[in-house]
Coordinates of N, CA, C and O and ligand atoms in Angstrom, one line a residue:
M1 N 88.7 152.1 108.0 CA 89.4 151.0 107.4 C 90.0 150.1 108.5 O 90.3 150.6 109.6
L2 N 90.0 148.8 108.2 CA 90.7 147.9 109.1 C 92.2 148.0 109.0 O 92.6 148.1 107.8
T3 N 92.8 148.0 110.0 CA 94.3 148.1 110.0 C 94.9 146.9 110.6 O 94.2 146.0 111.3
P4 N 96.2 146.6 110.3 CA 96.8 145.3 110.6 C 96.9 145.3 112.2 O 97.1 146.3 112.9
V5 N 96.6 144.1 112.7 CA 96.9 143.8 114.2 C 98.4 143.4 114.3 O 98.7 142.3 113.8
V6 N 99.2 144.2 114.8 CA 100.6 143.8 114.9 C 101.0 143.1 116.2 O 100.7 143.7 117.3
D7 N 101.3 141.9 116.1 CA 101.7 141.0 117.4 C 103.2 141.0 117.4 O 103.9 141.4 116.5
E8 N 103.7 140.4 118.5 CA 105.1 140.3 118.7 C 105.9 139.5 117.5 O 106.9 140.0 117.0
D9 N 105.2 138.4 117.0 CA 105.9 137.6 116.1 C 105.9 138.3 114.7 O 106.9 138.2 113.9
G10 N 104.8 139.1 114.4 CA 104.7 139.8 113.1 C 105.3 141.2 113.1 O 105.4 141.8 112.0
A11 N 105.7 141.8 114.3 CA 106.2 143.1 114.3 C 107.3 143.4 113.3 O 107.2 144.5 112.7
P12 N 108.3 142.5 113.1 CA 109.3 142.8 112.2 C 108.9 143.0 110.8 O 109.3 143.9 110.0
F13 N 107.8 142.2 110.3 CA 107.2 142.5 109.1 C 106.8 143.9 108.8 O 107.2 144.4 107.8
W14 N 106.1 144.5 109.8 CA 105.7 145.9 109.6 C 106.8 146.8 109.7 O 106.7 147.9 109.1
E15 N 107.8 146.5 110.5 CA 109.0 147.4 110.6 C 109.6 147.5 109.3 O 110.1 148.6 108.9
Y16 N 109.9 146.4 108.7 CA 110.5 146.4 107.4 C 109.7 147.1 106.3 O 110.1 147.9 105.5
A17 N 108.4 146.9 106.4 CA 107.5 147.5 105.5 C 107.6 149.0 105.6 O 107.5 149.7 104.6
A18 N 107.7 149.5 106.8 CA 107.8 150.9 107.0 C 109.0 151.5 106.3 O 109.1 152.7 106.1
R19 N 110.1 150.7 106.0 CA 111.3 151.0 105.4 C 111.1 150.8 103.9 O 112.2 150.8 103.2
G20 N 110.0 150.2 103.4 CA 109.8 149.9 102.0 C 110.5 148.6 101.6 O 110.7 148.4 100.4
E21 N 110.6 147.7 102.5 CA 111.1 146.4 102.3 C 110.2 145.3 102.6 O 109.5 145.3 103.7
L22 N 110.0 144.4 101.7 CA 109.1 143.2 101.9 C 110.0 142.1 102.3 O 110.8 141.6 101.6
R23 N 109.8 141.7 103.5 CA 110.6 140.5 104.1 C 109.7 139.6 104.6 O 108.6 139.8 105.2
V24 N 110.2 138.2 104.6 CA 109.5 137.1 105.1 C 110.3 136.4 106.1 O 111.5 136.2 105.9
Q25 N 109.6 136.0 107.1 CA 110.4 135.2 108.2 C 110.8 133.8 107.6 O 110.0 133.2 106.9
A26 N 112.0 133.4 107.9 CA 112.6 132.2 107.4 C 113.3 131.5 108.6 O 113.8 132.2 109.4
C27 N 113.3 130.2 108.5 CA 114.0 129.4 109.6 C 115.5 129.6 109.4 O 116.0 129.5 108.3
A28 N 116.2 129.9 110.5 CA 117.7 130.1 110.4 C 118.4 128.8 110.4 O 119.5 128.6 110.1
A29 N 117.6 127.6 110.7 CA 118.3 126.3 110.7 C 118.1 125.6 109.4 O 119.1 125.2 108.8
C30 N 116.9 125.5 108.9 CA 116.7 124.7 107.7 C 116.4 125.6 106.5 O 116.4 125.2 105.4
G31 N 116.2 127.0 106.7 CA 116.0 127.9 105.6 C 114.7 128.0 105.0 O 114.4 128.9 104.1
E32 N 113.7 127.3 105.6 CA 112.3 127.4 105.0 C 111.6 128.6 105.3 O 111.6 129.0 106.6
P33 N 111.1 129.4 104.4 CA 110.3 130.6 104.8 C 109.0 130.2 105.3 O 108.5 129.1 105.0
R34 N 108.4 131.0 106.1 CA 107.1 130.8 106.6 C 106.3 132.1 106.8 O 106.8 133.1 107.1
F35 N 105.0 131.8 106.7 CA 104.0 132.9 106.9 C 102.7 132.3 107.3 O 102.3 131.5 106.7
P36 N 101.9 132.9 108.2 CA 102.3 134.1 108.9 C 103.5 133.8 109.9 O 103.7 132.7 110.2
P37 N 104.1 135.0 110.4 CA 105.3 134.7 111.3 C 104.8 134.0 112.6 O 103.7 134.2 113.1
R38 N 105.7 133.1 113.1 CA 105.4 132.4 114.3 C 106.8 132.0 114.9 O 107.7 132.0 114.2
P39 N 106.8 131.6 116.1 CA 108.1 131.4 116.8 C 108.8 130.1 116.3 O 110.0 130.1 116.3
C40 N 108.1 129.1 116.0 CA 108.7 127.8 115.7 C 108.6 127.4 114.2 O 107.5 127.5 113.7
C41 N 109.7 126.9 113.7 CA 109.6 126.3 112.3 C 108.8 125.0 112.2 O 108.9 124.1 112.9
P42 N 107.8 125.1 111.4 CA 106.8 123.8 111.2 C 107.6 122.7 110.5 O 107.0 121.5 110.5
H43 N 108.7 123.0 110.0 CA 109.4 121.9 109.1 C 110.4 121.2 110.1 O 110.6 120.0 110.1
C44 N 111.2 122.0 110.9 CA 112.3 121.3 111.7 C 112.2 121.7 113.2 O 113.0 121.2 113.9
R45 N 111.2 122.6 113.5 CA 111.0 122.8 114.9 C 112.1 123.7 115.6 O 112.1 123.8 116.8
S46 N 112.9 124.3 114.8 CA 113.9 125.3 115.4 C 113.2 126.6 115.7 O 112.1 127.0 115.1
F47 N 113.7 127.2 116.8 CA 113.1 128.5 117.1 C 114.0 129.7 116.6 O 113.8 130.8 117.0
D48 N 115.0 129.3 115.8 CA 115.9 130.4 115.2 C 115.3 130.8 113.9 O 115.0 130.0 113.1
S49 N 115.1 132.2 113.8 CA 114.6 132.7 112.6 C 115.3 133.9 112.1 O 116.1 134.5 112.9
E50 N 115.1 134.3 110.9 CA 115.7 135.5 110.3 C 114.6 136.1 109.4 O 113.6 135.4 109.1
W51 N 114.8 137.3 109.0 CA 113.9 138.0 108.0 C 114.5 138.1 106.6 O 115.5 139.0 106.6
R52 N 114.1 137.4 105.8 CA 114.7 137.4 104.4 C 114.0 138.4 103.5 O 112.8 138.4 103.4
R53 N 114.9 139.3 102.9 CA 114.3 140.3 102.0 C 113.9 139.7 100.6 O 114.6 138.8 100.0
M54 N 112.7 140.0 100.3 CA 112.1 139.5 98.9 C 112.3 140.5 97.9 O 112.4 141.8 98.2
S55 N 112.3 140.1 96.6 CA 112.4 141.0 95.5 C 111.2 141.9 95.4 O 111.2 142.9 94.8
G56 N 110.1 141.4 95.9 CA 108.7 142.1 95.8 C 108.0 141.7 94.6 O 107.0 142.3 94.3
R57 N 108.5 140.7 93.8 CA 107.8 140.3 92.6 C 107.0 139.0 93.0 O 107.5 138.2 93.8
G58 N 105.9 138.9 92.3 CA 105.1 137.6 92.5 C 104.2 137.5 91.5 O 104.2 138.2 90.4
R59 N 103.2 136.6 91.6 CA 102.1 136.5 90.6 C 100.8 136.2 91.4 O 100.8 135.7 92.6
I60 N 99.7 136.5 90.7 CA 98.4 136.3 91.3 C 98.1 134.9 91.4 O 98.0 134.2 90.4
W61 N 98.0 134.3 92.6 CA 97.7 132.9 92.7 C 96.2 132.7 92.7 O 95.7 131.6 92.2
S62 N 95.5 133.6 93.4 CA 94.0 133.6 93.3 C 93.5 135.0 93.6 O 94.3 135.8 94.2
Y63 N 92.2 135.2 93.4 CA 91.7 136.5 93.8 C 90.2 136.4 93.9 O 89.5 135.5 93.4
V64 N 89.6 137.3 94.6 CA 88.1 137.4 94.6 C 87.8 138.8 94.5 O 88.6 139.8 94.7
V65 N 86.5 139.1 94.2 CA 86.0 140.4 94.1 C 84.8 140.4 95.1 O 83.7 139.8 94.8
P66 N 85.0 140.9 96.3 CA 84.0 140.9 97.4 C 82.7 141.6 96.9 O 82.8 142.7 96.4
H67 N 81.6 141.0 97.3 CA 80.3 141.6 97.0 C 79.6 141.9 98.4 O 79.9 141.2 99.3
P68 N 78.7 142.9 98.4 CA 78.0 143.2 99.6 C 77.2 141.9 100.1 O 76.9 141.1 99.3
P69 N 76.9 141.9 101.4 CA 77.1 142.9 102.4 C 78.6 143.0 102.7 O 79.4 142.0 102.9
L70 N 79.2 144.3 102.9 CA 80.5 144.6 103.2 C 80.4 145.6 104.4 O 79.5 146.3 104.5
L71 N 81.6 145.6 105.1 CA 81.6 146.8 106.1 C 81.4 148.1 105.2 O 81.9 148.2 104.2
P72 N 80.9 149.0 105.9 CA 80.5 150.3 105.2 C 81.6 151.0 104.5 O 81.4 151.4 103.3
D73 N 82.9 151.0 105.1 CA 84.1 151.6 104.4 C 84.4 150.8 103.1 O 84.8 151.5 102.2
Y74 N 84.1 149.6 103.2 CA 84.5 148.8 102.0 C 83.4 148.8 101.0 O 83.6 148.8 99.7
A75 N 82.2 148.8 101.4 CA 81.0 148.9 100.5 C 81.2 150.1 99.5 O 80.9 150.0 98.4
A76 N 81.6 151.2 100.2 CA 81.8 152.4 99.4 C 82.8 152.3 98.3 O 82.8 153.1 97.3
Q77 N 83.7 151.4 98.4 CA 84.8 151.3 97.4 C 84.5 150.1 96.5 O 85.4 149.8 95.6
A78 N 83.6 149.3 96.6 CA 83.3 148.1 95.9 C 82.9 148.6 94.4 O 82.2 149.7 94.3
P79 N 83.2 147.9 93.3 CA 83.9 146.6 93.4 C 85.4 146.8 93.4 O 86.0 147.7 92.8
Y80 N 86.1 146.0 94.3 CA 87.6 145.9 94.4 C 88.0 144.5 94.4 O 87.2 143.7 94.3
N81 N 89.2 144.3 94.5 CA 89.8 143.0 94.5 C 90.5 142.6 95.9 O 91.0 143.5 96.5
A82 N 90.6 141.4 96.2 CA 91.5 140.8 97.2 C 92.2 139.7 96.5 O 91.6 138.8 96.0
V83 N 93.6 139.8 96.6 CA 94.3 138.8 95.9 C 95.1 138.0 96.8 O 95.5 138.5 98.0
L84 N 95.5 136.8 96.4 CA 96.5 136.0 97.1 C 97.9 136.1 96.1 O 97.6 135.6 95.0
V85 N 98.8 136.6 96.6 CA 100.1 136.8 95.8 C 101.1 135.7 96.2 O 101.5 135.6 97.3
E86 N 101.5 134.8 95.3 CA 102.5 133.9 95.4 C 103.9 134.6 95.1 O 104.1 135.2 94.1
L87 N 104.7 134.7 96.1 CA 106.0 135.3 96.0 C 107.0 134.6 95.1 O 107.2 133.4 95.3
A88 N 107.7 135.3 94.2 CA 108.6 134.8 93.3 C 109.7 134.1 94.1 O 110.3 133.1 93.6
D89 N 110.2 134.7 95.1 CA 111.4 134.2 95.9 C 111.0 133.1 96.8 O 111.9 132.6 97.4
A90 N 109.7 132.9 97.2 CA 109.3 132.0 98.0 C 108.0 131.5 97.7 O 106.9 132.0 98.2
P91 N 107.8 130.6 96.7 CA 106.6 130.2 96.0 C 105.6 129.6 96.9 O 104.4 129.5 96.6
R92 N 106.0 129.1 98.2 CA 105.0 128.5 99.0 C 104.4 129.5 99.9 O 103.4 129.2 100.7
I93 N 105.0 130.8 99.8 CA 104.3 131.9 100.7 C 103.3 132.7 99.8 O 103.7 133.1 98.7
R94 N 102.2 132.9 100.3 CA 101.1 133.7 99.6 C 100.6 134.7 100.6 O 100.1 134.4 101.6
L95 N 100.7 136.0 100.0 CA 100.3 137.1 100.9 C 99.0 137.6 100.4 O 98.7 137.8 99.2
V96 N 98.0 138.0 101.3 CA 96.8 138.6 100.9 C 97.0 140.0 100.8 O 97.8 140.7 101.5
G97 N 96.4 140.6 99.7 CA 96.5 142.0 99.5 C 95.5 142.6 98.4 O 94.5 141.8 98.2
N98 N 95.8 143.7 98.0 CA 95.0 144.3 96.9 C 95.8 144.7 95.7 O 97.0 145.3 96.0
V99 N 95.3 144.5 94.6 CA 96.0 145.2 93.3 C 95.4 146.5 93.2 O 94.2 146.7 93.1
V100 N 96.2 147.5 93.0 CA 95.8 148.9 92.9 C 96.6 149.5 91.7 O 97.6 149.0 91.3
A101 N 96.2 150.7 91.2 CA 96.8 151.3 90.1 C 98.1 152.0 90.3 O 98.9 152.3 89.5
A102 N 98.2 152.4 91.6 CA 99.4 153.1 92.1 C 99.4 153.0 93.5 O 98.4 152.6 94.2
P103 N 100.7 153.1 94.2 CA 100.8 152.8 95.6 C 99.7 153.3 96.5 O 99.2 152.7 97.4
D104 N 99.4 154.6 96.2 CA 98.3 155.1 97.2 C 96.9 155.4 96.5 O 96.2 156.2 97.0
A105 N 96.8 154.7 95.4 CA 95.4 154.7 94.7 C 94.3 154.0 95.5 O 94.6 153.1 96.3
P106 N 93.1 154.3 95.4 CA 92.0 153.7 96.0 C 91.9 152.2 95.7 O 92.4 151.7 94.6
L107 N 91.1 151.5 96.6 CA 91.0 150.0 96.4 C 90.3 149.7 95.2 O 90.6 148.7 94.6
D108 N 89.5 150.6 94.6 CA 88.7 150.3 93.4 C 89.4 150.8 92.1 O 88.8 151.0 91.2
S109 N 90.7 151.1 92.2 CA 91.5 151.7 91.0 C 91.8 150.8 90.0 O 92.2 151.3 88.9
V110 N 91.6 149.5 90.1 CA 91.9 148.6 89.1 C 90.5 147.8 88.7 O 90.0 147.2 89.7
D111 N 90.1 147.8 87.5 CA 88.9 147.1 87.1 C 89.2 145.6 87.3 O 90.1 145.0 86.8
P112 N 88.3 144.9 88.2 CA 88.5 143.5 88.4 C 88.7 142.7 87.1 O 89.3 141.6 87.1
A113 N 88.0 143.1 86.1 CA 88.2 142.4 84.7 C 89.6 142.4 84.2 O 89.9 141.5 83.3
R114 N 90.5 143.2 84.8 CA 91.9 143.1 84.2 C 92.7 142.1 85.0 O 93.8 141.8 84.5
L115 N 92.2 141.5 86.0 CA 93.0 140.6 86.8 C 92.8 139.2 86.2 O 91.9 138.7 85.7
R116 N 94.0 138.4 86.2 CA 94.1 137.1 85.7 C 95.0 136.3 86.7 O 96.0 136.8 87.2
I117 N 94.6 135.1 87.0 CA 95.4 134.2 87.8 C 96.7 134.0 87.0 O 96.7 133.7 85.9
G118 N 97.8 134.1 87.7 CA 99.1 134.0 87.1 C 99.7 135.4 86.7 O 100.9 135.3 86.3
A119 N 99.0 136.4 86.7 CA 99.5 137.7 86.3 C 100.5 138.2 87.2 O 100.5 137.9 88.4
G120 N 101.7 138.8 86.6 CA 102.7 139.3 87.4 C 102.4 140.5 88.1 O 101.7 141.4 87.6
V121 N 102.9 140.6 89.4 CA 102.6 141.8 90.2 C 104.0 142.1 90.9 O 104.8 141.3 91.1
R122 N 104.0 143.4 91.4 CA 105.1 143.8 92.2 C 104.6 144.6 93.3 O 103.6 145.3 93.3
V123 N 105.4 144.5 94.5 CA 104.9 145.2 95.7 C 105.1 146.7 95.6 O 106.1 147.2 94.9
A124 N 104.3 147.4 96.3 CA 104.5 148.8 96.5 C 103.9 149.0 98.0 O 103.2 148.3 98.5
F125 N 104.3 150.1 98.6 CA 103.9 150.4 99.9 C 103.2 151.7 100.0 O 103.5 152.7 99.3
T126 N 102.3 151.8 100.9 CA 101.6 153.0 101.2 C 101.1 153.1 102.6 O 101.0 152.0 103.4
E127 N 100.8 154.3 103.2 CA 100.4 154.4 104.5 C 98.8 154.4 104.6 O 98.2 155.1 103.7
I128 N 98.3 153.5 105.3 CA 96.8 153.5 105.6 C 96.6 153.5 107.1 O 97.1 152.7 107.8
A129 N 96.0 154.7 107.5 CA 95.6 154.8 108.9 C 96.9 154.7 109.8 O 96.9 154.1 110.8
G130 N 98.0 155.3 109.4 CA 99.2 155.3 110.2 C 100.1 154.1 110.1 O 101.1 154.0 110.8
V131 N 99.7 153.1 109.3 CA 100.5 151.9 109.1 C 100.9 151.7 107.6 O 100.1 152.0 106.8
I132 N 102.2 151.4 107.4 CA 102.7 151.3 106.1 C 102.3 149.8 105.7 O 102.8 148.9 106.3
V133 N 101.6 149.7 104.6 CA 101.2 148.3 104.2 C 101.6 148.0 102.8 O 101.7 149.0 101.9
P134 N 101.8 146.7 102.5 CA 102.2 146.4 101.2 C 100.9 146.3 100.3 O 99.9 145.9 100.8
R135 N 101.0 146.7 99.0 CA 100.0 146.6 98.0 C 100.6 146.0 96.8 O 101.9 146.0 96.8
W136 N 99.8 145.8 95.7 CA 100.3 145.1 94.6 C 100.0 145.9 93.3 O 98.9 146.4 93.1
L137 N 101.0 146.1 92.4 CA 100.8 146.7 91.1 C 100.9 145.7 90.0 O 101.9 144.8 90.1
L138 N 100.1 145.7 89.0 CA 100.2 144.7 87.8 C 101.5 145.1 87.1 O 101.8 146.2 86.8
E139 N 102.2 144.0 86.8 CA 103.3 144.3 85.8 C 102.8 144.5 84.5 O 101.7 144.0 84.1
R140 N 103.4 145.1 83.6 CA 103.2 145.4 82.2 C 103.2 144.1 81.4 O 104.1 143.3 81.7
G141 N 102.2 144.0 80.5 CA 102.3 142.9 79.5 C 101.6 141.7 80.1 O 101.0 141.6 81.1
Ligands
ZN1 ZN1 113.4 125.0 110.0

């Protein structure tokens, strides 16, 4: 499995994830959230930032069902989904992830036919190859 590459700017994201918190970097000067994490605010150019806790709720902004050729580990799990989730608390932030049936369920645990753009999701965390990563569960209804 591919695991996240943790750089200096993004390290807090993973540290909070390890505590079960979804946080997004935000500018401490103008308040604008940004993703991926980086040193400077693209809106006001401030270098001051904070990590804002999100509710963990969002909606599917878009998704794909990757088809072969895939890396061998992923081919074995196809068909699965890769989603872009628009965060309820920061609608301009969209995180890439997977919708799964339970936090530690396999990548192919949700039939792609169940996915809809706009569907509500909530974050869950699980460990993959030693890293705690966010995943997404469909809201009921
Ligand atoms: Zn700013």
